[in-house]
Amino acid sequence: MNLRQSHYNSVIHVAEAHTIIFNALSGCFIIVRNKLLPKEWNLNSIQIEDSLLFSQMVKGGMIVEDEVDEIELVRTKIAESENNANQYILHINPTVDCNFRCWYCYENHKVDSRMSKDVLESIKAFIIHKVEEGIKVFHLDFFGGEPLLEFDNVVKPLILTTNSHCKNNGVKLSIHFTTNGSLLNDRIIEFLANYECTFQITLDGGRDTHNKTRFFKGGKGSYDLILENIQKLLSQKLFVQLRINYTSSNIDSVRDMNEFLSNISDSCKKYINIDFQRVWQDKKQVEDNTEKKAEGLREGLIQLGMQVVPSYLPDNVTNPCYGDKINHLLINYDGKVFGCTARDFNEDNSIGCLNQDGTVSYKETKILQRRAAKFSKKICHTCRIAPLCGGGCRQVAVDTLSYPGCSMGYSEEDIDKMILQIFRKNYLNQKTD
């Protein structure tokens, strides 16, 4: 039996005395005292000098039989996680208009863009067809633009229709809103409290910096109103992911939010988590201390008893983006359909259009391109975190097909940092358990 080291091993020296060995395919870690490591890192030296370490590496997937096709194993994992026939994820853009004009938004907002009654009825027909296909879970997600601009005309009718047909077919319904939170009111919240609803709501730092970015016509800031609405959602036991968009300019102001967060009752804290996301236009090639500050803020919020999303960890193989899943679609207000929510909603980016009867006419070339792009680069196949990253989501893979390097732009240092974050997260979980 011929053995070899896995493609997906990482060896990271974490201290003078210890080294971490990690395999991204198995997810296993081994902590080794440096004095036990052979000077020459090869199978023979490990096997001869430390048979226990060798056996642990075999058990942890760090050493595999030569004929094992690890690349195919990653492909299989990708297929298994993306081809779940038991659920369907539908994103709806009721409008691409918005009541704010955030400077970093990637969308080209169209003033007074509204879904017609014809498109609304076609979406209802689409939903009815999908619910009756035998799925077990239907995820209805409202995006935009600001979806609550069209709450009465689009959002509420679609919820009522979807809920009715899900109940009749024994299908579980979950509803999600990506919203700026400014248009929520008691009437809307009272209606949504009857359903399993979750929300992603964004703040841009503390009060002063947020109000300079997100303000109403006439200049009035939205910070206090949004926080008030978040508190109302939490009191109704509706889950909120509070996304904090940070930059090198606003990162120091985030501490201003501590007063609000520290006043959230213990009973409500389980319904909110905090997700720090750096504004993409602010990501600099030169080193600055913004990321260190963000990490310090995460730690501070954890001390306040808040649930905080860890800084980015690749998990696009076992937990892929919804846009990668076979049972996903976004329908725009104008009936055009898309595979991704993170691109401008124009004709060039569309993958088809919704027909009057609720069926979809797809651009087959684009569909085939999206299906084939993920994990297609040779550089990805033996990258040591390929079983976690998968070469990025399908949209990123399509966008970077002509670029031979890493689609995600990861350096070896970036990869080491991510692995150490995974180790820390797993270690903390074990300590908690």
Short mmCIF file of C-alpha atoms in Angstrom, two decimals:
data_model
loop_
_atom_site.label_atom_id
_atom_site.label_comp_id
_atom_site.label_asym_id
_atom_site.label_seq_id
_atom_site.Cartn_x
_atom_site.Cartn_y
_atom_site.Cartn_z
CA MET A 1 0.00 0.00 0.00
CA ASN A 2 1.56 3.28 -1.15
CA LEU A 3 0.93 6.32 1.03
CA ARG A 4 1.36 10.04 0.46
CA GLN A 5 0.65 13.28 2.24
CA SER A 6 -2.72 14.86 1.54
CA HIS A 7 -2.93 17.81 -0.84
CA TYR A 8 -4.83 19.64 1.86
CA ASN A 9 -2.37 19.68 4.74
CA SER A 10 -1.18 22.83 6.47
CA VAL A 11 1.71 22.93 8.92
CA ILE A 12 1.80 26.08 11.03
CA HIS A 13 4.31 26.85 13.77
CA VAL A 14 2.30 28.60 16.47
CA ALA A 15 4.93 28.90 19.19
CA GLU A 16 8.51 27.98 19.94
CA ALA A 17 7.36 24.67 21.33
CA HIS A 18 4.32 23.69 19.22
CA THR A 19 3.17 23.19 15.64
CA ILE A 20 -0.35 22.69 14.30
CA ILE A 21 -1.04 20.23 11.49
CA PHE A 22 -4.42 20.73 9.84
CA ASN A 23 -6.19 18.86 7.08
CA ALA A 24 -8.90 20.88 5.34
CA LEU A 25 -10.67 17.82 3.89
CA SER A 26 -11.16 16.01 7.20
CA GLY A 27 -11.21 19.14 9.36
CA CYS A 28 -8.81 17.48 11.81
CA PHE A 29 -6.08 19.21 13.79
CA ILE A 30 -3.02 17.68 15.41
CA ILE A 31 -0.95 19.67 17.91
CA VAL A 32 2.66 18.50 17.94
CA ARG A 33 5.57 19.44 20.16
CA ASN A 34 8.31 20.73 17.90
CA LYS A 35 10.91 18.51 19.49
CA LEU A 36 8.91 15.49 18.26
CA LEU A 37 8.88 16.64 14.65
CA PRO A 38 11.55 15.14 12.43
CA LYS A 39 13.92 17.67 10.94
CA GLU A 40 13.19 16.42 7.43
CA TRP A 41 9.44 16.50 6.77
CA ASN A 42 8.63 13.34 4.81
CA LEU A 43 6.63 10.16 5.32
CA ASN A 44 9.61 7.93 6.04
CA SER A 45 11.05 10.21 8.71
CA ILE A 46 7.67 10.55 10.44
CA GLN A 47 7.00 6.83 10.33
CA ILE A 48 10.45 5.94 11.63
CA GLU A 49 10.89 8.64 14.26
CA ASP A 50 7.35 8.89 15.64
CA SER A 51 4.98 6.04 14.89
CA LEU A 52 2.26 7.61 17.10
CA LEU A 53 2.33 10.84 15.11
CA PHE A 54 2.25 8.83 11.89
CA SER A 55 -0.82 6.86 12.99
CA GLN A 56 -2.56 10.06 14.10
CA MET A 57 -1.87 11.63 10.70
CA VAL A 58 -3.37 8.61 8.96
CA LYS A 59 -6.42 8.79 11.22
CA GLY A 60 -6.73 12.56 10.64
CA GLY A 61 -6.55 12.29 6.86
CA MET A 62 -3.14 13.96 6.65
CA ILE A 63 -1.69 10.79 5.15
CA VAL A 64 -3.76 8.96 2.53
CA GLU A 65 -3.42 6.07 0.16
CA ASP A 66 -1.86 7.08 -3.13
CA GLU A 67 -4.89 6.11 -5.23
CA VAL A 68 -7.31 8.31 -3.23
CA ASP A 69 -8.64 11.03 -5.55
CA GLU A 70 -8.93 13.91 -3.12
CA ILE A 71 -9.88 16.38 -5.84
CA GLU A 72 -12.88 14.23 -6.74
CA LEU A 73 -13.81 14.03 -3.06
CA VAL A 74 -13.99 17.84 -2.98
CA ARG A 75 -16.15 17.85 -6.12
CA THR A 76 -18.47 15.32 -4.47
CA LYS A 77 -18.77 17.48 -1.36
CA ILE A 78 -19.63 20.49 -3.50
CA ALA A 79 -22.32 18.55 -5.38
CA GLU A 80 -23.85 17.13 -2.20
CA SER A 81 -24.19 20.54 -0.54
CA GLU A 82 -25.48 22.37 -3.62
CA ASN A 83 -27.99 19.84 -4.93
CA ASN A 84 -30.40 19.70 -2.00
CA ALA A 85 -33.78 18.92 -3.57
CA ASN A 86 -35.63 19.28 -0.25
CA GLN A 87 -35.52 23.07 -0.14
CA TYR A 88 -36.02 26.02 -2.46
CA ILE A 89 -34.61 29.53 -1.97
CA LEU A 90 -36.37 32.38 -3.76
CA HIS A 91 -35.13 35.95 -3.60
CA ILE A 92 -37.52 38.71 -4.64
CA ASN A 93 -36.61 42.29 -5.52
CA PRO A 94 -39.90 44.17 -5.09
CA THR A 95 -38.00 47.26 -6.29
CA VAL A 96 -34.44 48.40 -6.92
CA ASP A 97 -35.25 51.84 -5.58
CA CYS A 98 -34.09 52.80 -2.11
CA ASN A 99 -34.82 55.56 0.38
CA PHE A 100 -31.06 55.92 1.05
CA ARG A 101 -28.09 56.46 -1.24
CA CYS A 102 -25.15 54.83 0.53
CA TRP A 103 -21.90 55.75 -1.20
CA TYR A 104 -20.59 52.18 -1.38
CA CYS A 105 -23.71 50.47 -2.78
CA TYR A 106 -22.94 48.39 -5.88
CA GLU A 107 -26.46 48.74 -7.29
CA ASN A 108 -27.71 51.29 -9.77
CA HIS A 109 -30.95 52.31 -8.08
CA LYS A 110 -33.88 53.02 -10.35
CA VAL A 111 -36.25 55.63 -8.95
CA ASP A 112 -39.90 54.53 -8.75
CA SER A 113 -39.12 51.04 -10.04
CA ARG A 114 -42.15 48.99 -9.07
CA MET A 115 -43.27 45.45 -9.72
CA SER A 116 -46.29 45.31 -12.01
CA LYS A 117 -49.38 43.27 -11.16
CA ASP A 118 -48.59 40.96 -14.08
CA VAL A 119 -45.11 40.14 -12.72
CA LEU A 120 -46.56 39.73 -9.22
CA GLU A 121 -49.10 37.18 -10.49
CA SER A 122 -46.40 35.34 -12.44
CA ILE A 123 -44.27 35.10 -9.27
CA LYS A 124 -47.27 33.69 -7.39
CA ALA A 125 -47.63 31.04 -10.11
CA PHE A 126 -43.90 30.26 -9.87
CA ILE A 127 -44.14 29.85 -6.09
CA ILE A 128 -47.19 27.60 -6.29
CA HIS A 129 -45.42 25.38 -8.81
CA LYS A 130 -42.27 25.09 -6.66
CA VAL A 131 -44.19 24.38 -3.45
CA GLU A 132 -46.09 21.58 -5.19
CA GLU A 133 -42.87 19.92 -6.45
CA GLY A 134 -42.45 18.00 -3.20
CA ILE A 135 -39.96 20.20 -1.37
CA LYS A 136 -39.93 20.27 2.42
CA VAL A 137 -38.75 23.86 3.07
CA PHE A 138 -39.39 27.08 1.15
CA HIS A 139 -37.20 30.10 1.88
CA LEU A 140 -38.74 33.40 0.75
CA ASP A 141 -36.18 36.21 0.86
CA PHE A 142 -36.89 39.87 0.13
CA PHE A 143 -34.01 41.90 -1.25
CA GLY A 144 -33.63 45.03 -3.36
CA GLY A 145 -33.34 48.03 -3.33
CA GLU A 146 -35.22 48.52 -0.13
CA PRO A 147 -37.95 45.83 -0.17
CA LEU A 148 -40.15 47.53 2.45
CA LEU A 149 -40.84 50.37 0.01
CA GLU A 150 -43.24 47.88 -1.58
CA PHE A 151 -44.51 46.13 1.54
CA ASP A 152 -48.23 46.54 0.83
CA ASN A 153 -48.08 46.05 -2.95
CA VAL A 154 -45.62 43.14 -3.19
CA VAL A 155 -44.24 41.79 0.09
CA LYS A 156 -47.49 41.19 1.98
CA PRO A 157 -49.37 39.58 -0.96
CA LEU A 158 -46.46 37.21 -1.66
CA ILE A 159 -46.20 36.19 2.00
CA LEU A 160 -49.92 35.46 2.18
CA THR A 161 -49.87 33.40 -1.03
CA THR A 162 -46.72 31.49 -0.13
CA ASN A 163 -47.86 30.77 3.41
CA SER A 164 -51.24 29.47 2.22
CA HIS A 165 -49.75 27.05 -0.31
CA CYS A 166 -46.98 25.93 2.05
CA LYS A 167 -49.58 25.06 4.69
CA ASN A 168 -51.70 23.15 2.16
CA ASN A 169 -48.68 21.11 1.04
CA GLY A 170 -47.00 20.52 4.40
CA VAL A 171 -44.02 22.71 3.51
CA LYS A 172 -42.16 24.73 6.13
CA LEU A 173 -41.88 28.44 5.28
CA SER A 174 -39.11 30.77 6.39
CA ILE A 175 -38.97 34.45 5.45
CA HIS A 176 -35.97 36.75 5.40
CA PHE A 177 -35.49 40.46 4.77
CA THR A 178 -32.32 42.25 3.76
CA THR A 179 -33.40 45.76 4.73
CA ASN A 180 -32.02 49.01 6.06
CA GLY A 181 -34.66 48.78 8.81
CA SER A 182 -35.80 52.39 8.55
CA LEU A 183 -39.28 51.65 7.15
CA LEU A 184 -40.32 49.09 9.74
CA ASN A 185 -43.26 50.21 11.85
CA ASP A 186 -45.67 48.72 14.39
CA ARG A 187 -48.15 47.63 11.70
CA ILE A 188 -45.53 45.81 9.62
CA ILE A 189 -43.86 44.20 12.63
CA GLU A 190 -47.22 43.02 14.00
CA PHE A 191 -47.96 41.32 10.66
CA LEU A 192 -44.49 39.72 10.32
CA ALA A 193 -44.55 38.44 13.92
CA ASN A 194 -47.04 35.81 12.73
CA TYR A 195 -44.36 34.17 10.60
CA GLU A 196 -40.87 32.73 10.99
CA CYS A 197 -39.04 35.89 9.90
CA THR A 198 -35.40 36.90 10.13
CA PHE A 199 -33.73 40.17 9.20
CA GLN A 200 -30.36 41.50 8.13
CA ILE A 201 -30.10 45.17 9.06
CA THR A 202 -27.03 47.33 8.53
CA LEU A 203 -25.48 50.13 10.53
CA ASP A 204 -22.53 52.26 9.41
CA GLY A 205 -20.65 52.69 12.65
CA GLY A 206 -21.94 54.84 15.51
CA ARG A 207 -24.59 57.55 15.36
CA ASP A 208 -22.50 60.34 13.78
CA THR A 209 -20.83 58.26 11.08
CA HIS A 210 -24.00 56.29 10.32
CA ASN A 211 -26.09 59.43 9.91
CA LYS A 212 -23.57 60.84 7.44
CA THR A 213 -24.10 57.76 5.24
CA ARG A 214 -27.74 56.80 5.79
CA PHE A 215 -30.03 59.77 5.96
CA PHE A 216 -33.49 60.67 4.70
CA LYS A 217 -34.35 63.26 2.11
CA GLY A 218 -33.68 66.56 3.81
CA GLY A 219 -30.70 65.21 5.75
CA LYS A 220 -32.31 63.68 8.86
CA GLY A 221 -30.30 60.74 10.18
CA SER A 222 -31.71 57.23 10.58
CA TYR A 223 -29.56 55.78 13.38
CA ASP A 224 -31.94 56.15 16.34
CA LEU A 225 -34.97 55.04 14.33
CA ILE A 226 -33.25 51.88 13.11
CA LEU A 227 -32.10 50.94 16.62
CA GLU A 228 -35.64 51.49 17.90
CA ASN A 229 -37.00 49.20 15.18
CA ILE A 230 -34.39 46.53 15.96
CA GLN A 231 -35.47 46.57 19.59
CA LYS A 232 -39.10 46.12 18.51
CA LEU A 233 -38.16 43.11 16.38
CA LEU A 234 -36.24 41.53 19.25
CA SER A 235 -39.16 42.03 21.63
CA GLN A 236 -41.28 40.04 19.16
CA LYS A 237 -38.65 37.26 19.18
CA LEU A 238 -37.73 37.96 15.56
CA PHE A 239 -34.08 37.23 14.78
CA VAL A 240 -31.83 40.08 13.60
CA GLN A 241 -28.36 39.85 12.12
CA LEU A 242 -26.94 43.29 12.72
CA ARG A 243 -24.36 43.92 10.04
CA ILE A 244 -21.83 46.61 10.84
CA ASN A 245 -20.25 48.02 7.71
CA TYR A 246 -16.90 49.35 8.83
CA THR A 247 -14.13 51.36 7.20
CA SER A 248 -10.82 52.79 8.32
CA SER A 249 -12.74 56.05 8.86
CA ASN A 250 -15.70 54.82 10.90
CA ILE A 251 -14.22 51.88 12.85
CA ASP A 252 -13.53 53.96 15.99
CA SER A 253 -17.16 55.10 16.16
CA VAL A 254 -18.51 51.54 16.45
CA ARG A 255 -17.94 51.65 20.22
CA ASP A 256 -20.77 54.20 20.35
CA MET A 257 -23.16 51.29 19.77
CA ASN A 258 -22.21 49.66 23.07
CA GLU A 259 -24.79 51.72 24.97
CA PHE A 260 -27.61 50.28 22.84
CA LEU A 261 -26.21 46.74 22.81
CA SER A 262 -25.52 46.65 26.55
CA ASN A 263 -29.16 47.60 27.23
CA ILE A 264 -30.53 44.62 25.29
CA SER A 265 -32.08 42.25 27.82
CA ASP A 266 -30.64 38.78 28.29
CA SER A 267 -33.89 37.29 26.99
CA CYS A 268 -33.50 39.24 23.71
CA LYS A 269 -29.76 38.69 23.18
CA LYS A 270 -30.35 35.24 21.73
CA TYR A 271 -32.30 36.84 18.88
CA ILE A 272 -29.46 39.04 17.62
CA ASN A 273 -25.94 38.49 16.36
CA ILE A 274 -23.36 40.96 15.15
CA ASP A 275 -21.57 40.63 11.83
CA PHE A 276 -18.65 42.95 11.03
CA GLN A 277 -18.09 43.45 7.30
CA ARG A 278 -15.50 45.81 5.87
CA VAL A 279 -16.79 47.96 3.01
CA TRP A 280 -15.13 46.51 -0.07
CA GLN A 281 -14.04 49.87 -1.49
CA ASP A 282 -12.11 50.51 1.73
CA LYS A 283 -10.06 47.31 1.65
CA LYS A 284 -6.49 48.45 1.25
CA GLN A 285 -3.49 46.61 -0.07
CA VAL A 286 -1.23 48.28 2.48
CA GLU A 287 -1.35 47.11 6.07
CA ASP A 288 -3.33 49.26 8.49
CA ASN A 289 -4.73 48.60 11.96
CA THR A 290 -8.41 48.60 10.94
CA GLU A 291 -8.69 44.82 11.10
CA LYS A 292 -7.04 44.73 14.52
CA LYS A 293 -9.53 47.29 15.76
CA ALA A 294 -12.42 45.27 14.32
CA GLU A 295 -11.16 42.14 16.07
CA GLY A 296 -10.91 44.06 19.34
CA LEU A 297 -14.50 45.25 18.92
CA ARG A 298 -15.65 41.67 18.31
CA GLU A 299 -13.97 40.59 21.52
CA GLY A 300 -15.54 43.48 23.44
CA LEU A 301 -19.03 42.58 22.24
CA ILE A 302 -18.52 38.95 23.20
CA GLN A 303 -17.69 40.22 26.70
CA LEU A 304 -21.04 42.04 26.65
CA GLY A 305 -22.71 38.68 26.09
CA MET A 306 -23.46 39.25 22.41
CA GLN A 307 -23.33 36.60 19.71
CA VAL A 308 -20.67 37.72 17.22
CA VAL A 309 -19.97 36.23 13.81
CA PRO A 310 -16.25 35.36 13.53
CA SER A 311 -14.18 37.23 10.97
CA TYR A 312 -14.43 35.61 7.56
CA LEU A 313 -13.78 31.89 7.44
CA PRO A 314 -14.11 30.05 4.12
CA ASP A 315 -16.96 27.55 4.18
CA ASN A 316 -18.11 27.57 0.59
CA VAL A 317 -17.99 23.80 0.10
CA THR A 318 -20.14 22.39 2.91
CA ASN A 319 -22.11 25.63 3.41
CA PRO A 320 -22.19 27.34 0.00
CA CYS A 321 -23.72 30.67 -0.88
CA TYR A 322 -27.42 30.38 -1.74
CA GLY A 323 -26.51 31.54 -5.24
CA ASP A 324 -24.55 28.32 -5.76
CA LYS A 325 -27.46 26.05 -4.96
CA ILE A 326 -29.37 24.32 -7.71
CA ASN A 327 -32.69 25.27 -6.10
CA HIS A 328 -32.23 29.02 -5.98
CA LEU A 329 -33.38 31.97 -8.05
CA LEU A 330 -33.72 35.72 -7.74
CA ILE A 331 -36.64 37.38 -9.52
CA ASN A 332 -36.31 41.11 -10.10
CA TYR A 333 -39.22 43.55 -10.06
CA ASP A 334 -39.21 43.55 -13.90
CA GLY A 335 -39.35 39.76 -14.26
CA LYS A 336 -35.67 39.25 -15.09
CA VAL A 337 -34.06 36.42 -13.14
CA PHE A 338 -30.58 36.26 -11.61
CA GLY A 339 -28.32 33.75 -9.92
CA CYS A 340 -26.59 36.22 -7.59
CA THR A 341 -27.70 39.05 -5.31
CA ALA A 342 -24.28 40.75 -5.23
CA ARG A 343 -24.28 42.20 -8.75
CA ASP A 344 -26.15 45.01 -10.44
CA PHE A 345 -29.52 43.81 -11.72
CA ASN A 346 -29.09 44.58 -15.41
CA GLU A 347 -29.61 42.55 -18.57
CA ASP A 348 -25.95 41.54 -18.86
CA ASN A 349 -26.03 39.87 -15.46
CA SER A 350 -29.43 38.19 -15.85
CA ILE A 351 -29.69 34.44 -16.49
CA GLY A 352 -33.20 34.49 -17.94
CA CYS A 353 -36.70 35.87 -17.54
CA LEU A 354 -39.95 34.91 -15.85
CA ASN A 355 -42.81 33.94 -18.15
CA GLN A 356 -46.44 34.87 -17.60
CA ASP A 357 -47.37 31.32 -16.57
CA GLY A 358 -44.73 31.21 -13.84
CA THR A 359 -42.15 29.23 -15.78
CA VAL A 360 -38.68 30.59 -16.50
CA SER A 361 -36.87 30.91 -19.82
CA TYR A 362 -33.17 30.57 -19.06
CA LYS A 363 -30.10 31.72 -20.97
CA GLU A 364 -28.65 28.23 -21.27
CA THR A 365 -25.11 29.41 -22.07
CA LYS A 366 -24.97 31.42 -18.85
CA ILE A 367 -26.42 28.58 -16.81
CA LEU A 368 -23.84 26.14 -18.14
CA GLN A 369 -21.06 28.65 -17.52
CA ARG A 370 -22.12 29.12 -13.89
CA ARG A 371 -22.39 25.37 -13.30
CA ALA A 372 -18.95 24.67 -14.79
CA ALA A 373 -16.97 27.58 -13.32
CA LYS A 374 -16.75 26.59 -9.66
CA PHE A 375 -13.62 24.66 -8.67
CA SER A 376 -12.52 24.60 -12.30
CA LYS A 377 -9.07 26.18 -11.96
CA LYS A 378 -6.07 23.91 -11.61
CA ILE A 379 -4.60 26.22 -8.99
CA CYS A 380 -7.63 25.46 -6.81
CA HIS A 381 -7.44 21.68 -7.03
CA THR A 382 -4.46 21.25 -4.73
CA CYS A 383 -4.72 24.48 -2.76
CA ARG A 384 -4.47 23.48 0.89
CA ILE A 385 -7.87 25.03 1.77
CA ALA A 386 -9.73 23.87 -1.36
CA PRO A 387 -12.11 21.68 0.69
CA LEU A 388 -13.19 24.84 2.54
CA CYS A 389 -13.07 27.47 -0.20
CA GLY A 390 -13.92 25.50 -3.33
CA GLY A 391 -12.42 28.28 -5.41
CA GLY A 392 -15.02 30.79 -4.23
CA CYS A 393 -18.70 31.03 -5.10
CA ARG A 394 -19.92 30.42 -8.64
CA GLN A 395 -20.31 34.12 -9.40
CA VAL A 396 -16.73 34.88 -8.33
CA ALA A 397 -15.55 31.85 -10.32
CA VAL A 398 -17.29 33.17 -13.45
CA ASP A 399 -15.93 36.68 -12.94
CA THR A 400 -12.33 35.45 -12.57
CA LEU A 401 -12.22 32.70 -15.20
CA SER A 402 -9.61 34.53 -17.28
CA TYR A 403 -7.37 35.17 -14.25
CA PRO A 404 -4.99 32.25 -13.58
CA GLY A 405 -4.33 33.06 -9.93
CA CYS A 406 -6.42 32.57 -6.80
CA SER A 407 -9.96 33.82 -7.47
CA MET A 408 -10.24 35.03 -3.89
CA GLY A 409 -6.83 36.71 -3.84
CA TYR A 410 -5.65 34.75 -0.79
CA SER A 411 -1.98 34.85 0.16
CA GLU A 412 -0.26 32.07 2.09
CA GLU A 413 -0.35 34.35 5.12
CA ASP A 414 -4.12 34.83 4.69
CA ILE A 415 -4.60 31.07 4.61
CA ASP A 416 -2.55 30.57 7.77
CA LYS A 417 -4.59 33.22 9.57
CA MET A 418 -7.86 31.58 8.55
CA ILE A 419 -6.72 28.16 9.72
CA LEU A 420 -5.66 29.60 13.08
CA GLN A 421 -9.09 31.24 13.40
CA ILE A 422 -10.74 27.88 12.72
CA PHE A 423 -8.51 26.27 15.34
CA ARG A 424 -9.33 28.95 17.87
CA LYS A 425 -13.07 28.69 17.18
CA ASN A 426 -13.01 24.89 17.56
CA TYR A 427 -10.88 25.08 20.69
CA LEU A 428 -13.19 27.64 22.32
CA ASN A 429 -16.23 25.53 21.44
CA GLN A 430 -14.63 22.49 23.07
CA LYS A 431 -13.85 24.48 26.18
CA THR A 432 -17.46 25.76 26.29
CA ASP A 433 -18.86 22.26 25.80
#
